[in-house]
mmCIF file of C-alpha atoms in Angstrom:
data_model
loop_
_atom_site.group_PDB
_atom_site.id
_atom_site.type_symbol
_atom_site.label_atom_id
_atom_site.label_comp_id
_atom_site.label_asym_id
_atom_site.label_seq_id
_atom_site.Cartn_x
_atom_site.Cartn_y
_atom_site.Cartn_z
ATOM 1 C CA MET A 1 98.345 89.811 94.783
ATOM 2 C CA THR A 2 98.407 85.999 94.262
ATOM 3 C CA GLU A 3 94.804 84.152 93.968
ATOM 4 C CA PRO A 4 94.012 80.838 93.160
ATOM 5 C CA GLY A 5 93.258 81.704 89.677
ATOM 6 C CA ALA A 6 95.666 84.493 89.109
ATOM 7 C CA GLY A 7 99.318 84.092 89.441
ATOM 8 C CA SER A 8 101.569 85.398 86.725
ATOM 9 C CA ASP A 9 98.425 86.508 84.822
ATOM 10 C CA LEU A 10 96.663 89.257 86.822
ATOM 11 C CA ARG A 11 94.056 89.588 84.222
ATOM 12 C CA GLY A 12 92.618 86.715 85.941
ATOM 13 C CA MET A 13 92.395 88.370 89.333
ATOM 14 C CA LYS A 14 89.062 87.883 90.866
ATOM 15 C CA ALA A 15 89.382 89.724 94.165
ATOM 16 C CA SER A 16 87.753 92.912 93.871
ATOM 17 C CA ALA A 17 86.964 96.280 95.458
ATOM 18 C CA LYS A 18 83.967 98.430 94.991
ATOM 19 C CA GLN A 19 83.632 102.224 96.338
ATOM 20 C CA ASP A 20 80.628 102.805 98.758
ATOM 21 C CA GLY A 21 80.479 106.428 99.552
ATOM 22 C CA SER A 22 83.647 107.263 101.473
ATOM 23 C CA ASP A 23 84.752 103.575 101.929
ATOM 24 C CA TRP A 24 85.708 100.798 100.017
ATOM 25 C CA ILE A 25 84.326 97.075 100.150
ATOM 26 C CA LEU A 26 86.642 94.302 99.480
ATOM 27 C CA ASN A 27 85.680 90.879 98.338
ATOM 28 C CA GLY A 28 87.774 87.753 97.477
ATOM 29 C CA THR A 29 90.522 85.379 98.205
ATOM 30 C CA LYS A 30 94.312 85.674 97.982
ATOM 31 C CA HIS A 31 96.564 82.782 98.543
ATOM 32 C CA PHE A 32 100.246 81.918 98.903
ATOM 33 C CA ILE A 33 100.709 85.387 101.073
ATOM 34 C CA SER A 34 103.969 85.137 103.060
ATOM 35 C CA HIS A 35 103.867 85.283 106.716
ATOM 36 C CA ALA A 36 100.285 86.957 106.837
ATOM 37 C CA ASP A 37 99.516 84.856 109.960
ATOM 38 C CA ILE A 38 102.061 86.971 111.951
ATOM 39 C CA ALA A 39 101.394 90.190 110.345
ATOM 40 C CA ASP A 40 99.720 93.173 111.953
ATOM 41 C CA PHE A 41 98.520 94.204 108.397
ATOM 42 C CA THR A 42 98.439 93.325 104.784
ATOM 43 C CA ILE A 43 98.637 95.142 101.485
ATOM 44 C CA ALA A 44 95.899 93.640 99.327
ATOM 45 C CA PHE A 45 95.688 94.339 95.705
ATOM 46 C CA MET A 46 92.352 94.471 94.288
ATOM 47 C CA ALA A 47 90.625 94.851 90.811
ATOM 48 C CA THR A 48 88.765 98.114 90.715
ATOM 49 C CA GLY A 49 87.774 98.316 87.194
ATOM 50 C CA GLU A 50 88.763 97.488 83.556
ATOM 51 C CA GLU A 51 90.247 99.543 80.575
ATOM 52 C CA ASP A 52 90.215 98.598 76.911
ATOM 53 C CA THR A 53 93.627 97.872 75.435
ATOM 54 C CA PRO A 54 94.761 96.504 71.799
ATOM 55 C CA ARG A 55 95.270 93.205 73.490
ATOM 56 C CA GLY A 56 91.660 93.123 75.077
ATOM 57 C CA LYS A 57 90.393 94.269 78.532
ATOM 58 C CA LYS A 58 93.044 95.044 81.308
ATOM 59 C CA LYS A 59 92.178 95.030 85.018
ATOM 60 C CA LEU A 60 92.778 98.236 86.742
ATOM 61 C CA ILE A 61 94.325 97.459 90.060
ATOM 62 C CA THR A 62 94.372 99.372 93.461
ATOM 63 C CA ALA A 63 96.370 98.640 96.424
ATOM 64 C CA PHE A 64 94.803 98.743 100.132
ATOM 65 C CA PHE A 65 96.241 98.645 103.673
ATOM 66 C CA VAL A 66 94.091 96.333 105.503
ATOM 67 C CA ASP A 67 94.843 96.032 109.263
ATOM 68 C CA LYS A 68 94.590 92.737 111.165
ATOM 69 C CA GLY A 69 90.992 92.385 113.052
ATOM 70 C CA THR A 70 89.139 94.456 110.316
ATOM 71 C CA PRO A 71 85.739 93.124 110.161
ATOM 72 C CA GLY A 72 85.421 90.814 107.084
ATOM 73 C CA TYR A 73 89.011 90.147 106.618
ATOM 74 C CA ALA A 74 90.235 86.657 107.957
ATOM 75 C CA VAL A 75 93.636 84.797 107.673
ATOM 76 C CA ARG A 76 93.517 80.892 107.181
ATOM 77 C CA ASP A 77 96.384 78.538 107.375
ATOM 78 C CA GLY A 78 97.884 77.854 103.656
ATOM 79 C CA TYR A 79 99.832 75.200 102.493
ATOM 80 C CA ARG A 80 102.744 73.161 103.600
ATOM 81 C CA ASN A 81 105.930 73.910 101.497
ATOM 82 C CA VAL A 82 108.791 71.674 100.196
ATOM 83 C CA SER A 83 111.072 74.586 99.938
ATOM 84 C CA HIS A 84 111.755 76.951 102.916
ATOM 85 C CA ARG A 85 110.060 74.765 105.491
ATOM 86 C CA GLY A 86 110.230 77.474 108.160
ATOM 87 C CA TYR A 87 108.401 79.817 105.710
ATOM 88 C CA THR A 88 104.512 79.994 106.246
ATOM 89 C CA ASN A 89 102.113 81.097 103.757
ATOM 90 C CA ALA A 90 98.434 82.101 104.305
ATOM 91 C CA ILE A 91 94.981 82.198 102.719
ATOM 92 C CA LEU A 92 93.490 85.691 102.877
ATOM 93 C CA GLU A 93 89.675 86.057 102.709
ATOM 94 C CA PHE A 94 87.752 89.084 102.412
ATOM 95 C CA ASP A 95 83.975 89.067 102.894
ATOM 96 C CA ASN A 96 82.446 92.413 102.510
ATOM 97 C CA CYS A 97 85.327 93.919 104.208
ATOM 98 C CA ARG A 98 84.768 97.781 104.640
ATOM 99 C CA ILE A 99 87.995 100.128 104.783
ATOM 100 C CA PRO A 100 88.036 103.946 104.479
ATOM 101 C CA ALA A 101 89.363 105.524 101.537
ATOM 102 C CA GLU A 102 92.282 106.761 103.609
ATOM 103 C CA ASN A 103 93.453 103.201 103.427
ATOM 104 C CA VAL A 104 94.118 103.372 99.487
ATOM 105 C CA LEU A 105 97.765 103.201 98.966
ATOM 106 C CA GLY A 106 98.821 105.431 96.250
ATOM 107 C CA GLU A 107 96.306 106.410 93.498
ATOM 108 C CA VAL A 108 93.134 104.467 92.761
ATOM 109 C CA HIS A 109 93.758 102.208 89.604
ATOM 110 C CA LYS A 110 97.491 102.653 90.145
ATOM 111 C CA GLY A 111 98.317 99.546 92.247
ATOM 112 C CA PHE A 112 100.904 98.283 89.649
ATOM 113 C CA GLU A 113 102.909 101.657 90.424
ATOM 114 C CA VAL A 114 102.897 100.735 93.927
ATOM 115 C CA ALA A 115 103.879 97.274 93.399
ATOM 116 C CA ASN A 116 106.745 98.262 91.196
ATOM 117 C CA THR A 117 108.247 100.503 93.894
ATOM 118 C CA TRP A 118 109.403 97.196 95.504
ATOM 119 C CA LEU A 119 109.230 94.305 93.175
ATOM 120 C CA GLY A 120 112.606 95.209 91.587
ATOM 121 C CA ALA A 121 114.054 95.183 94.857
ATOM 122 C CA THR A 122 112.856 92.037 96.086
ATOM 123 C CA ARG A 123 113.974 90.153 92.996
ATOM 124 C CA LEU A 124 117.323 91.464 93.573
ATOM 125 C CA GLN A 125 116.934 90.404 97.087
ATOM 126 C CA VAL A 126 116.123 86.774 95.946
ATOM 127 C CA GLY A 127 119.086 86.928 93.509
ATOM 128 C CA ALA A 128 121.456 87.665 96.326
ATOM 129 C CA THR A 129 120.275 85.134 98.687
ATOM 130 C CA CYS A 130 120.833 82.650 95.914
ATOM 131 C CA LEU A 131 124.509 83.679 95.397
ATOM 132 C CA GLY A 132 125.001 82.886 99.252
ATOM 133 C CA ARG A 133 123.527 79.449 99.163
ATOM 134 C CA ALA A 134 125.297 78.513 96.018
ATOM 135 C CA ASP A 135 128.476 79.533 97.658
ATOM 136 C CA ARG A 136 127.875 77.221 100.522
ATOM 137 C CA ALA A 137 127.100 74.340 98.155
ATOM 138 C CA PHE A 138 130.208 74.997 96.035
ATOM 139 C CA ARG A 139 132.520 75.124 99.029
ATOM 140 C CA HIS A 140 131.342 71.715 100.235
ATOM 141 C CA SER A 141 131.825 70.324 96.726
ATOM 142 C CA VAL A 142 135.238 71.496 96.419
ATOM 143 C CA GLU A 143 136.406 70.359 99.783
ATOM 144 C CA TRP A 144 134.784 66.766 99.018
ATOM 145 C CA ALA A 145 136.174 66.545 95.429
ATOM 146 C CA ALA A 146 139.523 67.208 96.958
ATOM 147 C CA THR A 147 139.338 64.786 99.840
ATOM 148 C CA ARG A 148 137.023 61.835 98.871
ATOM 149 C CA GLU A 149 138.909 59.069 97.139
ATOM 150 C CA GLN A 150 137.814 56.682 94.558
ATOM 151 C CA PHE A 151 139.639 54.304 92.542
ATOM 152 C CA GLY A 152 142.915 55.434 94.555
ATOM 153 C CA GLN A 153 142.719 58.968 94.052
ATOM 154 C CA PRO A 154 140.679 62.063 94.750
ATOM 155 C CA ILE A 155 137.477 62.309 92.753
ATOM 156 C CA GLY A 156 138.476 65.829 91.873
ATOM 157 C CA LYS A 157 140.932 64.189 89.664
ATOM 158 C CA PHE A 158 138.259 62.816 87.260
ATOM 159 C CA GLN A 159 137.094 65.360 84.628
ATOM 160 C CA GLY A 160 133.417 64.253 85.253
ATOM 161 C CA VAL A 161 133.975 66.030 88.620
ATOM 162 C CA SER A 162 136.616 68.866 87.995
ATOM 163 C CA PHE A 163 134.631 70.030 85.108
ATOM 164 C CA LYS A 164 131.426 70.077 87.170
ATOM 165 C CA LEU A 165 133.423 72.563 89.640
ATOM 166 C CA ALA A 166 134.477 74.562 86.783
ATOM 167 C CA ASP A 167 130.919 75.030 85.259
ATOM 168 C CA MET A 168 129.597 75.746 88.996
ATOM 169 C CA ALA A 169 132.353 78.446 89.474
ATOM 170 C CA MET A 170 131.612 80.151 86.044
ATOM 171 C CA GLU A 171 127.861 80.349 86.643
ATOM 172 C CA MET A 172 128.360 81.797 90.139
ATOM 173 C CA LYS A 173 130.560 84.479 88.833
ATOM 174 C CA ALA A 174 128.294 85.220 85.991
ATOM 175 C CA ALA A 175 125.332 85.781 88.307
ATOM 176 C CA GLU A 176 127.430 87.608 91.055
ATOM 177 C CA LEU A 177 128.358 90.275 88.488
ATOM 178 C CA MET A 178 124.895 90.611 87.113
ATOM 179 C CA ILE A 179 123.558 91.015 90.636
ATOM 180 C CA LEU A 180 126.119 93.577 91.568
ATOM 181 C CA GLU A 181 125.407 95.484 88.409
ATOM 182 C CA ALA A 182 121.770 95.673 88.906
ATOM 183 C CA GLY A 183 122.279 96.568 92.612
ATOM 184 C CA TRP A 184 124.743 99.438 91.524
ATOM 185 C CA LYS A 185 121.937 100.684 89.023
ATOM 186 C CA PHE A 186 119.191 100.381 91.553
ATOM 187 C CA ASP A 187 121.149 102.436 94.234
ATOM 188 C CA ARG A 188 121.569 105.191 91.343
ATOM 189 C CA GLY A 189 117.883 105.008 90.552
ATOM 190 C CA GLU A 190 118.840 103.738 86.983
ATOM 191 C CA ALA A 191 117.691 100.079 87.148
ATOM 192 C CA SER A 192 115.223 99.024 84.557
ATOM 193 C CA ASP A 193 112.574 96.187 84.932
ATOM 194 C CA ALA A 194 114.806 94.153 82.585
ATOM 195 C CA ASP A 195 117.970 94.782 84.626
ATOM 196 C CA MET A 196 116.146 93.271 87.668
ATOM 197 C CA ALA A 197 114.544 90.502 85.798
ATOM 198 C CA MET A 198 117.879 89.268 84.334
ATOM 199 C CA ALA A 199 119.608 89.432 87.811
ATOM 200 C CA LYS A 200 116.865 87.386 89.268
ATOM 201 C CA LEU A 201 116.677 84.940 86.384
ATOM 202 C CA LYS A 202 120.424 84.112 86.229
ATOM 203 C CA ALA A 203 120.847 83.790 89.732
ATOM 204 C CA THR A 204 117.973 81.651 90.619
ATOM 205 C CA GLU A 205 118.888 79.177 87.623
ATOM 206 C CA MET A 206 122.397 79.148 88.636
ATOM 207 C CA LEU A 207 121.539 77.961 92.134
ATOM 208 C CA ALA A 208 119.206 75.416 90.769
ATOM 209 C CA MET A 209 122.343 73.901 88.561
ATOM 210 C CA VAL A 210 124.703 74.430 91.554
ATOM 211 C CA ALA A 211 122.793 72.667 94.190
ATOM 212 C CA ASP A 212 122.028 69.787 91.758
ATOM 213 C CA GLU A 213 125.677 69.310 90.550
ATOM 214 C CA ALA A 214 126.723 69.776 94.432
ATOM 215 C CA ILE A 215 124.526 66.689 95.256
ATOM 216 C CA GLN A 216 125.791 64.626 92.123
ATOM 217 C CA ILE A 217 129.325 65.471 93.172
ATOM 218 C CA HIS A 218 128.580 63.880 96.772
ATOM 219 C CA GLY A 219 126.637 61.089 95.542
ATOM 220 C CA GLY A 220 124.289 59.320 98.000
ATOM 221 C CA MET A 221 125.846 61.430 100.732
ATOM 222 C CA GLY A 222 124.554 64.640 99.174
ATOM 223 C CA LEU A 223 120.967 63.435 99.793
ATOM 224 C CA MET A 224 121.503 62.607 103.522
ATOM 225 C CA ASP A 225 120.403 65.537 105.987
ATOM 226 C CA GLU A 226 123.713 65.103 107.570
ATOM 227 C CA LEU A 227 124.825 67.585 105.125
ATOM 228 C CA PRO A 228 122.999 70.966 104.156
ATOM 229 C CA LEU A 229 122.806 70.148 100.334
ATOM 230 C CA GLU A 230 119.365 68.530 100.437
ATOM 231 C CA ARG A 231 118.077 71.656 101.972
ATOM 232 C CA ILE A 232 119.635 73.913 99.528
ATOM 233 C CA TRP A 233 118.536 71.859 96.723
ATOM 234 C CA ARG A 234 114.840 71.779 98.129
ATOM 235 C CA ASP A 235 114.940 75.562 98.778
ATOM 236 C CA ALA A 236 116.304 76.515 95.380
ATOM 237 C CA ARG A 237 113.190 75.238 93.722
ATOM 238 C CA ILE A 238 110.958 78.035 94.834
ATOM 239 C CA GLU A 239 113.446 80.740 93.788
ATOM 240 C CA ARG A 240 112.241 80.230 90.056
ATOM 241 C CA ILE A 241 108.785 80.628 90.952
ATOM 242 C CA TRP A 242 108.041 83.274 93.581
ATOM 243 C CA GLU A 243 108.693 87.171 92.920
ATOM 244 C CA GLY A 244 108.056 86.338 89.245
ATOM 245 C CA THR A 245 108.479 83.115 87.713
ATOM 246 C CA SER A 246 111.479 82.473 85.193
ATOM 247 C CA GLU A 247 108.987 82.545 82.367
ATOM 248 C CA ILE A 248 107.805 85.790 83.430
ATOM 249 C CA GLN A 249 111.324 87.211 83.851
ATOM 250 C CA ARG A 250 112.009 86.019 80.365
ATOM 251 C CA HIS A 251 108.786 87.758 79.047
ATOM 252 C CA ILE A 252 110.030 91.153 80.870
ATOM 253 C CA ILE A 253 113.353 90.871 79.267
ATOM 254 C CA SER A 254 112.190 90.024 75.691
ATOM 255 C CA ARG A 255 109.524 92.787 75.633
ATOM 256 C CA ALA A 256 112.235 95.409 76.601
ATOM 257 C CA LEU A 257 114.209 94.226 73.615
ATOM 258 C CA LEU A 258 111.347 94.327 71.173
ATOM 259 C CA ARG A 259 109.259 97.281 72.538
ATOM 260 C CA PRO A 260 111.541 99.940 70.759
ATOM 261 C CA PHE A 261 110.764 98.267 67.364
ATOM 262 C CA GLY A 262 107.183 98.188 67.923
ATOM 263 C CA ALA A 263 106.981 94.482 67.973
#
């Protein structure tokens, strides 16, 4: 989905597909596409039309299955990442890339419906991985607070440290319960977009807080690569951006609250 000029705002999508007989011709650029350099295919979302809405024109999006090696489809190296250094992203270029109509996923102009079949699950997955990394940072912090001595006693004796641990534990438990509830609803087919948004938002922002406090508790040692904390801290930053930014999650939640009142 993501393009240089269209991330959270898909109205700005420039990549497009036009029908030509029984084929579709794709043109445009995508970027930040995860592991496209090693993938055998990509699912590309393209603008295929517009419709009028009370808020103005809205892009109609269609999903297409594009095989690696298709003429007119090229994968270029993307950007180096501060978070998740083992993660690769790529730039996809479509230059009069012709594919058959059978490569349309779902229905024409119904690309959002296709994306929604997995977006909720991936947001839940992001939240769950945040729980695991927060737990690791927290365990290091508790052990450090109990064994590291300053001023003749373990630093955990000081409220400046012990209260951080209490807040970290509370935020982790709250995020865990939200993830479990969202997962339970998802398994039952009852999860709403807002359920997934709340779980993702809480867990990602919790990890940012826990990782930062873990480094603070460890002092200078927390930033050394002898410990995993600096990596957890770096990796935490992207979680509030991909699979929907924190701002988009808040938008989803607030719209779900206000929509029944017509607001």
